[in-house]
Coordinates of C-alpha atoms in Angstrom, one line a residue:
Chain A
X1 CA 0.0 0.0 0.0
X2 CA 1.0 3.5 -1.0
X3 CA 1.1 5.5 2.1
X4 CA -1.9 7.7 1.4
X5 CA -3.7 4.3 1.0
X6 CA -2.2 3.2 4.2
X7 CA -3.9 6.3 6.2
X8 CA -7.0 6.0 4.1
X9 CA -7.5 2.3 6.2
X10 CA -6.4 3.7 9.4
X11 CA -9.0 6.9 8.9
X12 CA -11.8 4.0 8.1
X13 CA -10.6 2.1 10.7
X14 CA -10.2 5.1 13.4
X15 CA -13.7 6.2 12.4
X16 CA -15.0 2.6 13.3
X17 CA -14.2 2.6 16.6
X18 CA -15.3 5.9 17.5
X19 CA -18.8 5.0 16.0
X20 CA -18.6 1.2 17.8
X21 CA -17.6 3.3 21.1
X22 CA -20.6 5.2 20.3
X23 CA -22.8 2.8 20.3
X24 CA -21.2 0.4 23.4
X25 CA -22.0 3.8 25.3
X26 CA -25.3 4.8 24.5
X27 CA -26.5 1.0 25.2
X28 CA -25.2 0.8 28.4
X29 CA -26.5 4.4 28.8
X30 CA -29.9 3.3 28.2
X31 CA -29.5 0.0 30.0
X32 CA -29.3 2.3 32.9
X33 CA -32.2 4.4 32.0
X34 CA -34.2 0.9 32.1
X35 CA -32.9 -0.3 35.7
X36 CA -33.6 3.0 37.6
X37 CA -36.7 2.2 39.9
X38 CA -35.9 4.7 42.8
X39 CA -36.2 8.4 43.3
X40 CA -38.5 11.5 41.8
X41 CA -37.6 11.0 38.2
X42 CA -38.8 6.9 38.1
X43 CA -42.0 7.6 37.0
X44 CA -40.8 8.9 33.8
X45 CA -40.4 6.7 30.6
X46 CA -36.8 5.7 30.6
X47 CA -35.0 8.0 28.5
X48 CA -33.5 6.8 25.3
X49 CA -30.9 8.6 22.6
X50 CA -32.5 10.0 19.6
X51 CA -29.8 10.9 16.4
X52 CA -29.4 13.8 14.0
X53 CA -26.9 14.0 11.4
X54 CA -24.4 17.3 11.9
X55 CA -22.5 18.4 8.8
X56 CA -19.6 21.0 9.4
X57 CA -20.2 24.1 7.0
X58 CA -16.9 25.5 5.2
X59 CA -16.8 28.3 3.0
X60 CA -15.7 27.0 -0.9
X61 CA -15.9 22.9 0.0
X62 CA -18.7 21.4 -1.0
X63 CA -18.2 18.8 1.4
X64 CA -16.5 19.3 4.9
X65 CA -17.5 16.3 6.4
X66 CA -19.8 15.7 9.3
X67 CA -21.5 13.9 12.3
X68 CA -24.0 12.0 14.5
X69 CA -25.2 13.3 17.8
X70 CA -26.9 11.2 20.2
X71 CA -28.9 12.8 22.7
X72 CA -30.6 11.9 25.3
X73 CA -32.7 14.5 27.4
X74 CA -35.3 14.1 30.5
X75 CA -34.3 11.0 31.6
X76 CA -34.6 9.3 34.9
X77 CA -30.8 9.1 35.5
X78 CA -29.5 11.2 33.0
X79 CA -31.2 15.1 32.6
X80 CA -29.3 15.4 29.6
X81 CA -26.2 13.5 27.9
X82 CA -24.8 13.8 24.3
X83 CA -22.5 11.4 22.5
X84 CA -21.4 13.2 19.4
X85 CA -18.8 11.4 16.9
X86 CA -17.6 13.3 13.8
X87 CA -15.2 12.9 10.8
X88 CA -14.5 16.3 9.7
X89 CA -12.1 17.4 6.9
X90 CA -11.1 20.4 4.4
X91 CA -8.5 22.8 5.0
X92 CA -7.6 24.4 8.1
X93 CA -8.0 28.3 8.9
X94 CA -5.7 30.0 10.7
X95 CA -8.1 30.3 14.0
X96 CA -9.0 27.2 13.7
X97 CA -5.3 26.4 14.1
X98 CA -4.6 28.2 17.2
X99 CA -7.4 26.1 18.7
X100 CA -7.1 22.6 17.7
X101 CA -3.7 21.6 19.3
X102 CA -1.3 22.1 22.3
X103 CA 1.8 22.2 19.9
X104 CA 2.5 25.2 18.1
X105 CA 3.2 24.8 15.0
X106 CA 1.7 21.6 12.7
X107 CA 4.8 20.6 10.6
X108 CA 3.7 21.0 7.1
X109 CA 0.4 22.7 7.0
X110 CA 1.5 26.0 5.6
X111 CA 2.7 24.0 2.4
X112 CA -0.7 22.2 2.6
X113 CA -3.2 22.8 5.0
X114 CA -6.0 20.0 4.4
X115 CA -6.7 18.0 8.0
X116 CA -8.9 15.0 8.6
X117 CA -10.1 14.8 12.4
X118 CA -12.4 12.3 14.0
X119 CA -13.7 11.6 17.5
X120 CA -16.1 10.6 20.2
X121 CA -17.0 13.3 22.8
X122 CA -19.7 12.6 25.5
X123 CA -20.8 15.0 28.3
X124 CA -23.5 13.7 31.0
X125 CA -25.7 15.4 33.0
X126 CA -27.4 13.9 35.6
X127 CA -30.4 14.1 37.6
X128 CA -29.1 13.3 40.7
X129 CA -26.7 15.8 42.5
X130 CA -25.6 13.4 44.4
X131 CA -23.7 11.3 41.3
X132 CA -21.3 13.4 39.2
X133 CA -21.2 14.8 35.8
X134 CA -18.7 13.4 33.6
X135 CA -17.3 14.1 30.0
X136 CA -14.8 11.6 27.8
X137 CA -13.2 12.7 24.2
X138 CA -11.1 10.8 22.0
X139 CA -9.7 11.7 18.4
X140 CA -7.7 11.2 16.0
X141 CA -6.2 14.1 14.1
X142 CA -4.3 13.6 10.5
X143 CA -2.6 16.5 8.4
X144 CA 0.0 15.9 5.5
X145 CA 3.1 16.0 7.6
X146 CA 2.0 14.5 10.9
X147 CA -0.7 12.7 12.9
X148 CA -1.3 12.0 16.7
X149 CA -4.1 11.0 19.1
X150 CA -6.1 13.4 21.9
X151 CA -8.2 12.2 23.9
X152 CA -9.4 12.5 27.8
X153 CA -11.7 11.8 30.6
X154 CA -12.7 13.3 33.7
X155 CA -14.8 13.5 36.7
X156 CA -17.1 16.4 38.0
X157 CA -19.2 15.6 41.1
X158 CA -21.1 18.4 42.9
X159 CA -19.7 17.3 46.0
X160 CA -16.0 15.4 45.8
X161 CA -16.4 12.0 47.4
X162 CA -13.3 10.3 47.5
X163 CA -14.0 6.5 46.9
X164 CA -15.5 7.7 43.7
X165 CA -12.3 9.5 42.6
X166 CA -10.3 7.2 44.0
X167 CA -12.6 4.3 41.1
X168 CA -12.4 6.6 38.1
X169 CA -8.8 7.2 38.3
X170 CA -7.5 4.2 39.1
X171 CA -9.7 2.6 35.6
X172 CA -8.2 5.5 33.8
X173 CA -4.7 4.2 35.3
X174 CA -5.2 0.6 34.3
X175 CA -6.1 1.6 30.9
X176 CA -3.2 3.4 30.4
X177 CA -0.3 1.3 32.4
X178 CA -1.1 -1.2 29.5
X179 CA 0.4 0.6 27.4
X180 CA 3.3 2.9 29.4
X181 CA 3.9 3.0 32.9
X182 CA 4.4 6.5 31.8
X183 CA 1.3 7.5 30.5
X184 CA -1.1 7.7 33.5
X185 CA 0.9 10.5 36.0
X186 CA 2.0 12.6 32.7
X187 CA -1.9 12.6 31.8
X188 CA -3.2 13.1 34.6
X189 CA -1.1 16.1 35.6
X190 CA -1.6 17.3 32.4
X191 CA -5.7 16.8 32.8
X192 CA -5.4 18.7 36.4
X193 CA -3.6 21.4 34.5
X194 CA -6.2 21.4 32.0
X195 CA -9.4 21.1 33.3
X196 CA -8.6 24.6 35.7
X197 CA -11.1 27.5 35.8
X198 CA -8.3 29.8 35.8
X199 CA -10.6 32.6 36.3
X200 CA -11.7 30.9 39.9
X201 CA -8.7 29.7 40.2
X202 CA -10.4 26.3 41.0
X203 CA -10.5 23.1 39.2
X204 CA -13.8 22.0 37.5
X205 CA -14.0 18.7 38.4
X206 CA -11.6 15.9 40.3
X207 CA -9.8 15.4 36.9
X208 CA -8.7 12.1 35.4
X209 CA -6.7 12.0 32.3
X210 CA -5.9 14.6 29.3
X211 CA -3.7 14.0 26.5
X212 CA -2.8 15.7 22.8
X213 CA -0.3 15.7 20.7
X214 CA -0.1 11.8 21.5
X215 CA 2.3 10.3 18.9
X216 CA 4.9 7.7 19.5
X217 CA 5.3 7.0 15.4
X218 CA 3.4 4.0 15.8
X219 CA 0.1 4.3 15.3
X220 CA -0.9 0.5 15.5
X221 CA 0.5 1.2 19.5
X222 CA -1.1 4.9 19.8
X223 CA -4.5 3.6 18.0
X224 CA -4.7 0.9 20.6
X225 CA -4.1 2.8 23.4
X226 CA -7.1 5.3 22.3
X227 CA -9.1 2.6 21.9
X228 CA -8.3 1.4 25.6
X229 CA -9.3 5.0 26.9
X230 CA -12.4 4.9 25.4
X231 CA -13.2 1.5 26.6
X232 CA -12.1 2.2 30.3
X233 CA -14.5 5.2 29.8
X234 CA -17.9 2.8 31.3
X235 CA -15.3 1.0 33.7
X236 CA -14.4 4.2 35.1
X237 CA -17.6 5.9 34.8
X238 CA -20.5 3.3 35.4
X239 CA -19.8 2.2 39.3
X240 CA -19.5 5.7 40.7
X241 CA -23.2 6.9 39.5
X242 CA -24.4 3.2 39.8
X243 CA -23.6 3.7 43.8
X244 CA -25.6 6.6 44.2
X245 CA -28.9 6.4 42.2
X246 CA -30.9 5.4 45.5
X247 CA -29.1 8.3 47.6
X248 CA -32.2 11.1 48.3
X249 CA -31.2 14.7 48.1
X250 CA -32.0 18.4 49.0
X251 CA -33.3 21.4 47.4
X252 CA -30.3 22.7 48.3
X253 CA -28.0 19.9 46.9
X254 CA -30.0 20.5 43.4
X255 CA -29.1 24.5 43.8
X256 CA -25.6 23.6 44.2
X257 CA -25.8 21.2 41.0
X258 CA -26.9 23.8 38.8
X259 CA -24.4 26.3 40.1
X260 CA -21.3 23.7 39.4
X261 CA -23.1 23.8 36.2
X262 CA -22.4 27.3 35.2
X263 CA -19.1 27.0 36.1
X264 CA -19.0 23.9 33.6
X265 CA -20.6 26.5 30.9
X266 CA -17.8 29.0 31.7
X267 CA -15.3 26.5 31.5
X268 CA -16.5 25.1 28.0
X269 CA -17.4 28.7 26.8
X270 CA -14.3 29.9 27.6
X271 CA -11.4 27.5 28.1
X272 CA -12.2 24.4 26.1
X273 CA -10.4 23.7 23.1
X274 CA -12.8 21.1 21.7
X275 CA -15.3 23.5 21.6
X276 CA -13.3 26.3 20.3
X277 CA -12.0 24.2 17.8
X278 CA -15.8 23.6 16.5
X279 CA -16.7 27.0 16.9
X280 CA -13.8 28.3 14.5
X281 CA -14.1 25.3 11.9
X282 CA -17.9 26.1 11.2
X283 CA -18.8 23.0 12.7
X284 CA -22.8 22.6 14.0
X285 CA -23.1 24.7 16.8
X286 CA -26.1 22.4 18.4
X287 CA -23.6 19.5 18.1
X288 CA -20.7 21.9 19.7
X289 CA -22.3 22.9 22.0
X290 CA -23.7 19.9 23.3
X291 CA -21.8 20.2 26.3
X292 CA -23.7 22.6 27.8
X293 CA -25.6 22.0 30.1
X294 CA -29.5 21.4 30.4
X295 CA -30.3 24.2 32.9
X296 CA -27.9 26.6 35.1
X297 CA -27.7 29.4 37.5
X298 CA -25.7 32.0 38.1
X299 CA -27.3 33.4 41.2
Chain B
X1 CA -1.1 72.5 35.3
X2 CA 1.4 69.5 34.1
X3 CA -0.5 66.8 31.6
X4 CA 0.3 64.0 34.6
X5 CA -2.2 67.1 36.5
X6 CA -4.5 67.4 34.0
X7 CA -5.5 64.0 33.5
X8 CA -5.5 63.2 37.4
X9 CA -7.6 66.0 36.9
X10 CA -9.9 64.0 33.9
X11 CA -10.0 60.4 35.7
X12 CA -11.4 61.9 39.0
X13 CA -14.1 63.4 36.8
X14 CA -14.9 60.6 34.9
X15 CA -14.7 58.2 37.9
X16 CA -17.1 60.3 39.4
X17 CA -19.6 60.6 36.7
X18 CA -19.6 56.9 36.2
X19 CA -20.2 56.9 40.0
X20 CA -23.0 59.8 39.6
X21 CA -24.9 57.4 36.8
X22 CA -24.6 54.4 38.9
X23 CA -26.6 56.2 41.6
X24 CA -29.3 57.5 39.1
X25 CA -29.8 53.8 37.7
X26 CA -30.0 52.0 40.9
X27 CA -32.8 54.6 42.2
X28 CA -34.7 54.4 39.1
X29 CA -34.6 50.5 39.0
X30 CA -35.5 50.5 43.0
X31 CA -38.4 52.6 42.2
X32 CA -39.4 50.4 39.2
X33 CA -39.6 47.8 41.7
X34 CA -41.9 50.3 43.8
X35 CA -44.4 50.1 41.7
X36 CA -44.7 47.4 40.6
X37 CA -48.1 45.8 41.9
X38 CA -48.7 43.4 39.5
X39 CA -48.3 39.7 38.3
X40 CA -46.6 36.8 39.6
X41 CA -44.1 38.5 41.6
X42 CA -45.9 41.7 43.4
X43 CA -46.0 39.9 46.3
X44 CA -42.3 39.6 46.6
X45 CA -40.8 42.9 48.7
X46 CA -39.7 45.4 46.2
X47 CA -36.0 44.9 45.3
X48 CA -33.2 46.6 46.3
X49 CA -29.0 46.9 45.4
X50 CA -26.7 45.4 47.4
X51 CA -23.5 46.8 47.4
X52 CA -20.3 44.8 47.2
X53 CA -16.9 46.2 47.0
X54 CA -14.6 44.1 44.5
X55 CA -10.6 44.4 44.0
X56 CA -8.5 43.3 41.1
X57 CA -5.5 41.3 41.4
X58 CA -2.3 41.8 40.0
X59 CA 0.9 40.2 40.5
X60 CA 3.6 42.1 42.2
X61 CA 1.2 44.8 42.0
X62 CA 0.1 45.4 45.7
X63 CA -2.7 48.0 44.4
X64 CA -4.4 47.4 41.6
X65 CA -7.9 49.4 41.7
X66 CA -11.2 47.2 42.5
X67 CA -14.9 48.5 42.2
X68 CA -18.2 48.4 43.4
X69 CA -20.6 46.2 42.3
X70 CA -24.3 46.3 43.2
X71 CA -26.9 43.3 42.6
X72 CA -30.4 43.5 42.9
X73 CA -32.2 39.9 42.7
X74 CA -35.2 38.1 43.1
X75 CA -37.1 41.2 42.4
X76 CA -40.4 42.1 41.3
X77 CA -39.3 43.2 38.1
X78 CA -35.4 42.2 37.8
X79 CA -34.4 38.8 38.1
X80 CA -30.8 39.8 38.3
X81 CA -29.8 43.0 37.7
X82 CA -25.8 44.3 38.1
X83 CA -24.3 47.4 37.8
X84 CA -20.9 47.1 38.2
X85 CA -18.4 50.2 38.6
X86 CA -14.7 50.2 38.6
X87 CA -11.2 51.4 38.3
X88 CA -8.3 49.7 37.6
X89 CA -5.0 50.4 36.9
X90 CA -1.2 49.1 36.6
X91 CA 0.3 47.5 33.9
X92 CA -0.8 46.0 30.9
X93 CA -0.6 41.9 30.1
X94 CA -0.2 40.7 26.5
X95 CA -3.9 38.9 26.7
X96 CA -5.1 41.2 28.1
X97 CA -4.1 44.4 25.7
X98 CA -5.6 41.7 22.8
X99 CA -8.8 41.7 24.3
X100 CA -9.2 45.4 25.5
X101 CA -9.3 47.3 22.3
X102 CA -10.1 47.0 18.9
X103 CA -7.2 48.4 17.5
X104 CA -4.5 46.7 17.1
X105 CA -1.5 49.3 18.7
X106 CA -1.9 51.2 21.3
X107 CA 1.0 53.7 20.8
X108 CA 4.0 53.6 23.5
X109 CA 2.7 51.1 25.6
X110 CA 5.6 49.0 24.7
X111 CA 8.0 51.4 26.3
X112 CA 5.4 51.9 29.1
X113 CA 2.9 49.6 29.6
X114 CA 0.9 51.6 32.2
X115 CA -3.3 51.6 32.1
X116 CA -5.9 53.2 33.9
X117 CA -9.5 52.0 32.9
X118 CA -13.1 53.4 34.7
X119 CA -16.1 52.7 33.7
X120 CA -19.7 51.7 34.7
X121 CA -21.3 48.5 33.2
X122 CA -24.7 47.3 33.4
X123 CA -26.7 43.5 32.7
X124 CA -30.7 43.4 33.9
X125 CA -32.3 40.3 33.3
X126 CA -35.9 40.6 33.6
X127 CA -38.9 38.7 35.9
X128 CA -41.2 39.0 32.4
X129 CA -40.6 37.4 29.1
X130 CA -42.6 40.5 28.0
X131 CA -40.0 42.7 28.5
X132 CA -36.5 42.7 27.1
X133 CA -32.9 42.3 29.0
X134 CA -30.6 45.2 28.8
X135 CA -27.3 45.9 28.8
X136 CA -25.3 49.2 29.0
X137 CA -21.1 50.1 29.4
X138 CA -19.5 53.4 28.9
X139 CA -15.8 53.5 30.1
X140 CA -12.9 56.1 29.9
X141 CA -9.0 54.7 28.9
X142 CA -5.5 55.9 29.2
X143 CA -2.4 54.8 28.8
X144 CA 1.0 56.7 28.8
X145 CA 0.3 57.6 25.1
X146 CA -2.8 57.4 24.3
X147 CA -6.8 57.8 26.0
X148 CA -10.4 57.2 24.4
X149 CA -13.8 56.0 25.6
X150 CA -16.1 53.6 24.6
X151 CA -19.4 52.1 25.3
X152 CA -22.7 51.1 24.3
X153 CA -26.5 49.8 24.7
X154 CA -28.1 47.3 23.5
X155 CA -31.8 45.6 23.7
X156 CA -32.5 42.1 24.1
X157 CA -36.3 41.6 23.9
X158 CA -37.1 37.7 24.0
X159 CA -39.3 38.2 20.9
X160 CA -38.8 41.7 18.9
X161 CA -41.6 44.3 19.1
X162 CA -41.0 46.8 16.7
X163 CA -42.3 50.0 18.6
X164 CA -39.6 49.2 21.5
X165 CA -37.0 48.6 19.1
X166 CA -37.9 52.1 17.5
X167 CA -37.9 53.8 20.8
X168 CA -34.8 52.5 21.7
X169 CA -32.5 53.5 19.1
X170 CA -34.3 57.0 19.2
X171 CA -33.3 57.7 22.0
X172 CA -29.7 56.7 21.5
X173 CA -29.3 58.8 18.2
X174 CA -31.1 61.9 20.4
X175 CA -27.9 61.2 22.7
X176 CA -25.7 61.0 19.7
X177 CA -27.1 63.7 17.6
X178 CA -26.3 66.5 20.1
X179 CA -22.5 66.1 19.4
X180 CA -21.8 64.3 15.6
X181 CA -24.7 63.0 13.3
X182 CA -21.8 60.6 11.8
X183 CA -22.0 59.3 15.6
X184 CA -25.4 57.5 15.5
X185 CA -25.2 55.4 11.7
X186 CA -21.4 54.8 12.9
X187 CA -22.2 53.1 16.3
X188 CA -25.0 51.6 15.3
X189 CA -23.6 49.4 12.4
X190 CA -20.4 48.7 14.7
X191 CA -23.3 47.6 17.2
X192 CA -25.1 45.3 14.7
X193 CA -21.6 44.1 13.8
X194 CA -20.2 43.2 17.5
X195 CA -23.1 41.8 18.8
X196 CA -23.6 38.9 16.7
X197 CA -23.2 35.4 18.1
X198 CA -21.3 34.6 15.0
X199 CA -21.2 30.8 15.6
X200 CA -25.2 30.8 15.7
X201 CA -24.7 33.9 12.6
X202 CA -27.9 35.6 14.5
X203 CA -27.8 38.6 16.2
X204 CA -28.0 38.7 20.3
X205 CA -30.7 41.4 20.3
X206 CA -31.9 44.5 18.3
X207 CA -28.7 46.2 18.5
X208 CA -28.3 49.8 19.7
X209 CA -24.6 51.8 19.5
X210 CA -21.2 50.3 20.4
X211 CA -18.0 52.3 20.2
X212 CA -14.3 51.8 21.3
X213 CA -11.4 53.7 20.6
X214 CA -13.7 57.5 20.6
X215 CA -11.1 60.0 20.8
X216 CA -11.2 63.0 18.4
X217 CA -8.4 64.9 20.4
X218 CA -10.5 67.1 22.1
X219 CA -11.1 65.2 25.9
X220 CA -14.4 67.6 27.0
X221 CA -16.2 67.1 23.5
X222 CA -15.7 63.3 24.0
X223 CA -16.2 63.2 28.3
X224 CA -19.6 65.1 27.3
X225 CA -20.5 62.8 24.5
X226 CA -19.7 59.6 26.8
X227 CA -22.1 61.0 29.9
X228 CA -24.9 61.8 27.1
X229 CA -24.8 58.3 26.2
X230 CA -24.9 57.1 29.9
X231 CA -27.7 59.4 30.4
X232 CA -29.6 58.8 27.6
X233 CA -30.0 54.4 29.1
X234 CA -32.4 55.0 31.0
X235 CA -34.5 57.1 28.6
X236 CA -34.5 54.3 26.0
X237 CA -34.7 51.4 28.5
X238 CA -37.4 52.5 31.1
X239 CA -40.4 53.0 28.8
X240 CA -40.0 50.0 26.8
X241 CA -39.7 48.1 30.4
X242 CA -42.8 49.7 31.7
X243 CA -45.3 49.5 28.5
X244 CA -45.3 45.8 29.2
X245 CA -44.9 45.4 33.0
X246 CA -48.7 44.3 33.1
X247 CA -48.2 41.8 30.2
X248 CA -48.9 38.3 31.1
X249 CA -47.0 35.8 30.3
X250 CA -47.2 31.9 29.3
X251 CA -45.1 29.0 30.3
X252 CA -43.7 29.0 26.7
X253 CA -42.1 32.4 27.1
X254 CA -40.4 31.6 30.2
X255 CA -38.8 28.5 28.5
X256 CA -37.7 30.6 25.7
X257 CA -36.8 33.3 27.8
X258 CA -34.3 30.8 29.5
X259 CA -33.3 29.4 25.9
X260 CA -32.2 33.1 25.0
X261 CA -30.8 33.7 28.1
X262 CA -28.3 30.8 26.7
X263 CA -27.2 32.7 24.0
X264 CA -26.5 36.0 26.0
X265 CA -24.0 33.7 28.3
X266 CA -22.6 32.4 25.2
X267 CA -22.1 35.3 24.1
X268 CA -20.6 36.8 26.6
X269 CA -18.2 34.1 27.9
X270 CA -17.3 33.4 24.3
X271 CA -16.9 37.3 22.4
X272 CA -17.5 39.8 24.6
X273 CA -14.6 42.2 24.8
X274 CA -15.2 43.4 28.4
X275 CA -15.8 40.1 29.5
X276 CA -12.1 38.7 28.4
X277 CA -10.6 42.3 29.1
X278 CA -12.1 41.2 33.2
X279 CA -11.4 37.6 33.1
X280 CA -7.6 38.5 32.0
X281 CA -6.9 41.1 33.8
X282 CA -7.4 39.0 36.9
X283 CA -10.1 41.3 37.9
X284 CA -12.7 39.6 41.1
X285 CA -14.5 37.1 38.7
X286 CA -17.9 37.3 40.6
X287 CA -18.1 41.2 39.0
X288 CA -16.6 39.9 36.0
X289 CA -19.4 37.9 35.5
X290 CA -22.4 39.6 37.2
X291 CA -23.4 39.7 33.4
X292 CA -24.1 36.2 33.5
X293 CA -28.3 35.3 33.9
X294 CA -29.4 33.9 36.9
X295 CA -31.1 31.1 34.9
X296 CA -30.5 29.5 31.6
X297 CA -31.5 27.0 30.0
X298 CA -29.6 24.7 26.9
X299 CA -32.3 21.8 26.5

């Protein structure tokens, strides 16, 4: 194989996984939705994940490529949660740039600036203030002159409990010691600096794992260890909701909940490079912003 | 008098003005919330400002300015309402000089990056979907080598009524008449331009005047233009408030209402100038953000 035909099976084969991910996610998601017989929300059908087709919108190409999000809204678990996967392409504004990477400069792209992305990103938000909100992303990112792997997980109860941090990092950590012993403190530390609300000063979440950039030259290795992210995802994620959806809450707790939730808005609005990467590229703004969340104060 | 004495001389005024229109705003709006003896919320004592002072923080900078901001919530008429004054001063971060101005130089602040900013700025989310949110900022700049003003209104009724929309802008263009009639068709287009939420490609509001960088060289002419504008808010505000204060109101408008209110946060944590200028110049982030609606809904 030729190398363009060489990435052309990796893009196919990238874009796979992020749609089976998709799919392993929203199932269990809705397996969930089925088993919930407790609390004020039981009553209500159990929510399920309806699907639109995004496309990305880019002045002078015809076609820019595009996406699915899955949403599911007014659940009894879930209030709102979006799965979005995408396979976007053209060439890459200047902005657009700025946005999309931690490295400065992408070798190559002045000479030729076309860029293939594709990715999973999930954001949940829950009924219950008592079990935490949670978002995962993973991509793959190609240009002419270089590819690499991004990706990330982490954790934002309203109220830290530790046993739960304590479960989603230490699935996060498995996933990655398969791969490099060195992967899990470098990630995480980069995740804690990443997932800051500079502006407070105060972290939006108990963290987990960031990474970008990722790029050892072998991509079988770096594909595989994507794919293991993802899939630690509902390991890491599943038991730390599952062990609160009987737990009762106040008025109070819910005020709380939707004040941690305009601090995620800010955060996303005005920190997150994900969404400020789909701002710039003319990507759907109802799949972009699918992060935010249902309903939130600013008292 | 030396020019250091002369424009001690212009930032006490101005400070003071933007002091003097705080005071005239927050009576009005109290008295607003007076009168009101009607709907869902007369029952509710009449609102009133709180006052709370607010400081900036700069490194190695043991004074850096601060402000006063004053919140009235939970009213009969305003939701949230903030009027936030302020000065600040010290010296000028990279970010932070990207996100303050329009222009792209400010001249000499390389050799002296020295700034002292005042101004007055104003967000009132309203109780009724019948009548529209508000916002109003005037400020005066300086640097070692250079000082302007700018500022701006703007309407944002949850559904356009015409009539308001007319009233509005008349009364801006009075304010704006009395000293350039280039003023008015000038702000107003830069209005229309800046508040756009560009990824949505819709408009926030109905626009009114924005301007930045307003110096013609001759400080009174613009000080006097600057206080007409302040002046003129609540002339084009209060009458389109209190034509529809006895307007009822359906469960549909308040959900759209809270839809809208969305967009303004987008807006605002993802464009607005001030907003960065605040957030980067490590100003108290609670006044930053008093902009920010109480409740908002992304469903």
């Amino acid at each position: 194989m030729t190398g363009t035909e060489i990435f052309d099976d990796r893009k196919t084969r990238a874009s796979a996984w992020f749609t089976e991910l998709r799919d392993r996610i929203c199932t269990a998601f809705e397996a969930l939705e089925d088993a919930q017989d407790w609390g004020p929300h039981k009553h209500l059908p159990p929510g399920s994940f309806t699907r639109k087709e995004t496309r990305r919108a880019s002045a002078g190409e015809a076609d820019a490529g595009g996406g699915v999000m899955s949403v599911l809204r007014d659940g009894r678990v879930f209030e709102k949660v979006g799965v979005n996967i995408s396979t976007v392409y053209g060439n890459l504004g200047e902005q657009a740039q700025r946005s999309l990477t931690a490295r400065k400069e992408i070798p190559g792209l002045e000479a030729d600036p076309r860029f293939w992305a594709s990715g999973i990103s999930l954001v949940a938000h829950m009924r219950s203030p008592k079990t935490p909100a949670v978002h995962m992303n993973t991509r793959m990112f190609w240009t002419p002159g270089a590819w690499w792997f991004g990706g990330g997980a982490d954790l934002n109860p309203m109220v830290e409990d530790a046993d739960d941090t304590a479960h989603f990092h230490a699935a996060l950590k498995a996933a990655c010691d398969r791969h490099d012993p060195g992967y899990y403190p470098r990630y995480k530390a980069w995740a804690d600096e990443y997932f800051m609300i500079r502006h407070w000063n105060e972290p939006r979440g108990v963290g987990g794992i960031f990474y970008d950039d990722h790029c050892t030259g072998d991509w079988e290795a770096d594909f595989a260890f994507t794919r293991d992210v993802g899939a630690a995802f509902l390991k890491a994620f599943l038991p730390v909701t599952e062990r609160h959806l009987k737990e009762p809450w106040t008025e109070a707790d819910r005020e709380w909940q939707l004040v941690k939730r305009g601090r995620y808005a800010e955060f996303n609005l005005v920190y997150d490079r994900g969404t400020q990467f789909g701002l710039h590229t003319g990507h759907n703004p109802e799949a972009v912003l699918m992060s935010l969340p249902p309903v939130a104060k600013w008292p």
